[in-house]
XYZ file of C-alpha atoms in Angstrom:
255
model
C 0.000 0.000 0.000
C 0.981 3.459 -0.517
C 1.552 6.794 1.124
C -2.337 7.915 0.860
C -3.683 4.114 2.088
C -1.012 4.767 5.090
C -2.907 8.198 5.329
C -6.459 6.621 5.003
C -6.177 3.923 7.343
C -4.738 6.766 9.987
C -7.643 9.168 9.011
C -10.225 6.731 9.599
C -8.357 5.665 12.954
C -8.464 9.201 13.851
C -12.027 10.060 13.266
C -13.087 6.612 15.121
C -11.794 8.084 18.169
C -13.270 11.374 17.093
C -16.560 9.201 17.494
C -15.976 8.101 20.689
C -15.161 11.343 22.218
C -18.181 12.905 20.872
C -20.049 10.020 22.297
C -19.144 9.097 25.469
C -19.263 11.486 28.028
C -16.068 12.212 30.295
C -15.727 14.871 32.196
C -15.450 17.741 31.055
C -11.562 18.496 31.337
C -11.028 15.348 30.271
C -12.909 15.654 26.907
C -11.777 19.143 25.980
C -8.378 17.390 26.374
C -8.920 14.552 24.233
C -10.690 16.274 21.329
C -7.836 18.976 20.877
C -5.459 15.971 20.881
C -7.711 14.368 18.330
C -8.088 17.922 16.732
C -4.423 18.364 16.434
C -3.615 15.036 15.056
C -6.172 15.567 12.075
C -4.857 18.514 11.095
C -1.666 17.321 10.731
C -2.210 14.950 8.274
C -1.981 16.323 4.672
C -5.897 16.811 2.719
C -7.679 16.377 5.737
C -10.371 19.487 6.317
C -12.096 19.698 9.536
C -15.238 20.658 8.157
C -15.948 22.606 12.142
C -14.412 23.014 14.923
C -13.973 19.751 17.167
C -14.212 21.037 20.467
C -17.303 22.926 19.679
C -18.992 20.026 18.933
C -18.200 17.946 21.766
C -19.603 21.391 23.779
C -22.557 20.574 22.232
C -23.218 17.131 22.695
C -22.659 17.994 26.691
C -25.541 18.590 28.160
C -24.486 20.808 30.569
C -27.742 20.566 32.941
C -26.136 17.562 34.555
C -25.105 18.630 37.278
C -25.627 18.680 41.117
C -29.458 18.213 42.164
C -30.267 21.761 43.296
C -33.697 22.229 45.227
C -35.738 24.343 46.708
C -34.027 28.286 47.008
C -31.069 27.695 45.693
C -32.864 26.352 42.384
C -35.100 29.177 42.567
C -31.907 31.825 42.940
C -29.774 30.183 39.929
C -32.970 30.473 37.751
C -33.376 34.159 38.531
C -29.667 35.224 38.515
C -29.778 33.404 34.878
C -32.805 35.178 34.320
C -30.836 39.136 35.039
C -27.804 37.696 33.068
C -30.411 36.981 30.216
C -31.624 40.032 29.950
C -28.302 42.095 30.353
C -27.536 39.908 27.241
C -30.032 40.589 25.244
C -33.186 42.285 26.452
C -36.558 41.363 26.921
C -37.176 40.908 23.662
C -34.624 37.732 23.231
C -35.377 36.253 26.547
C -37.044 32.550 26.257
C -37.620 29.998 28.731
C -35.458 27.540 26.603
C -32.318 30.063 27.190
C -32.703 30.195 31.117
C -33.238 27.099 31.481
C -29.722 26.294 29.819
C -28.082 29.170 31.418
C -29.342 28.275 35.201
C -28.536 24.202 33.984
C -31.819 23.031 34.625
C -35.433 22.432 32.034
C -38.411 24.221 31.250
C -40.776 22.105 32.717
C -39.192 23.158 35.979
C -39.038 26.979 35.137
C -42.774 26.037 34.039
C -43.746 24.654 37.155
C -42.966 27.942 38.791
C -43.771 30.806 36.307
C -46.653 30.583 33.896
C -44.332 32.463 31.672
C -41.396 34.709 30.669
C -43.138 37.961 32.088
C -43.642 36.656 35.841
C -40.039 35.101 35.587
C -38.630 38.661 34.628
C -40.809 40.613 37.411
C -39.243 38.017 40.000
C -35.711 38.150 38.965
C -36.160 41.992 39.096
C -37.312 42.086 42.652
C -34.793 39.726 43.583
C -32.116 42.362 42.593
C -33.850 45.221 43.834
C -34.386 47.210 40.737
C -37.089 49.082 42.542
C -35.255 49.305 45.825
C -34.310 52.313 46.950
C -33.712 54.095 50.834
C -35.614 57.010 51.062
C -34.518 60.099 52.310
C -35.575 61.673 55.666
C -33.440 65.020 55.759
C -36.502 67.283 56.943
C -36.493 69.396 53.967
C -38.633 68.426 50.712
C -35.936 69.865 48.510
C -32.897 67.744 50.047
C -35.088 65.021 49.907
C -36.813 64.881 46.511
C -32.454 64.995 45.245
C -31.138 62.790 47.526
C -33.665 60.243 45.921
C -33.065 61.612 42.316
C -29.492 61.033 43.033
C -29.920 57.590 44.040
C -32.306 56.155 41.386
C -29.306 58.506 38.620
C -26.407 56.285 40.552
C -28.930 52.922 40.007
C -29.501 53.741 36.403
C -25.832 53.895 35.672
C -24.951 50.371 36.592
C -25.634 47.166 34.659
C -29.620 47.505 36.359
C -29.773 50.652 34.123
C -29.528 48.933 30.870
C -32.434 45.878 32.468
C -34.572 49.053 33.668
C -34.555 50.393 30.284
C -35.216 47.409 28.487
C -38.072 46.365 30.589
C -39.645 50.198 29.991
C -39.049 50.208 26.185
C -40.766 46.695 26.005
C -44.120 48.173 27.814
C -44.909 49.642 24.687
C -45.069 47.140 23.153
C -46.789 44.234 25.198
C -49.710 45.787 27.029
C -49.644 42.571 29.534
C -46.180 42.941 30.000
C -46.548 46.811 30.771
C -49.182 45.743 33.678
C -47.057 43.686 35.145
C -44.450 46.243 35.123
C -46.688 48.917 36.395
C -48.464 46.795 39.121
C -44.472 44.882 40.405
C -41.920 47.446 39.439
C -42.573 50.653 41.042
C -38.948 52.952 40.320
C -39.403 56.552 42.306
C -43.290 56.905 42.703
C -43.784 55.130 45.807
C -40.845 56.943 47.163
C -41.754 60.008 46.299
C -45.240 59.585 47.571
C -43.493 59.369 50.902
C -41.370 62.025 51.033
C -44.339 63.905 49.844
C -46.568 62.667 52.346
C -44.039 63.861 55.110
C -43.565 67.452 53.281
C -47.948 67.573 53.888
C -47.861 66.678 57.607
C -44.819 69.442 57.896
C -47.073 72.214 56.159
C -44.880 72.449 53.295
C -47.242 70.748 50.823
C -51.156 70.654 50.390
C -52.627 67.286 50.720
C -54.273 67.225 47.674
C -50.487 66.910 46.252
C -50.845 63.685 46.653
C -53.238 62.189 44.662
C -52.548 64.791 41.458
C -50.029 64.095 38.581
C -47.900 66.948 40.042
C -46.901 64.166 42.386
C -44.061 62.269 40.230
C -43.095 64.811 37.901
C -39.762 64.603 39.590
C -39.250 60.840 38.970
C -40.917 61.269 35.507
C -38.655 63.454 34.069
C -35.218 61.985 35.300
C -36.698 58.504 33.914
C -37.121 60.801 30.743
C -33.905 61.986 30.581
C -32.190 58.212 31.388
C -34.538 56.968 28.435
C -33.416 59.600 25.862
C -30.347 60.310 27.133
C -28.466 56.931 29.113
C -26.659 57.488 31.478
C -25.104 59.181 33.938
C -27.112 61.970 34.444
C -25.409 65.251 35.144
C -26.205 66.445 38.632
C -26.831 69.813 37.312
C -29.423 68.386 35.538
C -31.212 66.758 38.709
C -30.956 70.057 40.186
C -32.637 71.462 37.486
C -35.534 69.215 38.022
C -36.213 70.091 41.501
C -35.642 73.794 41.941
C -37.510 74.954 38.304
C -39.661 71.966 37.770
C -40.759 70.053 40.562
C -40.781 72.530 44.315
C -42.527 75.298 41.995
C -45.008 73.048 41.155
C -45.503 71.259 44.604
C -44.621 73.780 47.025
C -47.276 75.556 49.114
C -46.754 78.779 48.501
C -46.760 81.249 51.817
């Protein structure tokens, strides 16, 4: 036999181990170790073309679900934090069940078994991170505390929690179920404001009837304005702006 059945006889020896790797599981180390070998050693010989890449395709014959049995919480907590990474990845919008469940290594029948769908997942991944957290101020002035809070949702906005925030908003517009869900779970500034405002009325400094007018979150409306035309940061100047020509003429009792 000749040079190419010597090459032949070691191609087809080659790619039966290929087979083998690809289809019997090792560990992972292990694997990736023997497919580059096998990688390497088909390369070398002369008119062989890998027609893709070897170690990808042992990745995805892995099923990387398998895995420690996770119950209870913890399940619950790798779901959501798979959830957030999700949609820092690629919005709302490309967000499906399928891609959680292979991010938090688990199946949709058990993210299904929890959430009747992608909208209830996102709401409780978002309160799990505290988008709509916030400590509200108490400084005894209406003005220190209406930016003190603008401040704090401005800081918020500029982290990775910004881009999620202004995802989930954009999407509202277009998935009215999804925008109730948002409205009735993910409350950023008004219920904050309403209590800073409700302290400002018992100090004199605001009529009650403040509270239930749109007057009420003009503060929070406009910086969430600015972050959704703008990004972020937002200039402080700008969140002073808010409060001392917008919002305390507008509020303010006047004496």
């Amino acid at each position: 036999m000749g040079e190419s059945s010597e090459c032949s006889v070691e191609t087809v020896s080659v790619i039966g181990s290929l087979k083998i790797i690809r289809y019997y599981r090792y560990s992972i180390p292990r694997l990736k170790l023997l497919t580059q070998r096998t990688q390497r050693s088909l390369e070398a010989l002369p008119g062989v073309t890998l027609p893709l890449n070897v170690e990808q395709s042992v990745d995805a014959t892995v099923d990387h679900r398998k895995g420690p049995r996770r119950r209870g919480e913890q399940l619950e907590q790798a779901i959501l934090t798979a959830t957030l990474e999700e949609l820092a990845d690629g919005g709302y919008s490309a967000l499906t069940m399928e891609r959680v469940a292979i991010r938090a290594r688990t199946s949709k029948a058990v993210l299904y078994r929890r959430w009747p769908g992608r909208a209830e997942l996102v709401m409780d991944a978002c309160k799990l991170n505290g988008v709509s957290d916030v400590d509200i101020p108490d400084t005894g002035s209406l003005r220190t505390d209406v930016i003190a809070l603008l401040r704090q949702l401005s800081a918020k906005m500029a982290t990775p929690l910004g881009g999620i925030i202004r995802g989930l908003i954009a999407e509202t517009a277009r998935d009215p179920e999804f925008a109730r869900l948002v409205r009735e779970r993910v409350h950023i500034g008004p219920a904050a404001i309403d209590t800073i405002l409700e302290r400002a009325v018992t100090r004199g400094d605001v009529e009650p009837a403040i509270l239930t007018s749109r007057r009420a979150t003009v503060a929070t409306d406009l910086l969430r304005n600015q972050f959704l035309l703008f990004g972020a940061p937002i200039d402080d100047a700008i969140i002073l702006e808010i409060v001392d020509d917008v919002y305390l003429p507008l509020v303010q009792r006047v004496v």
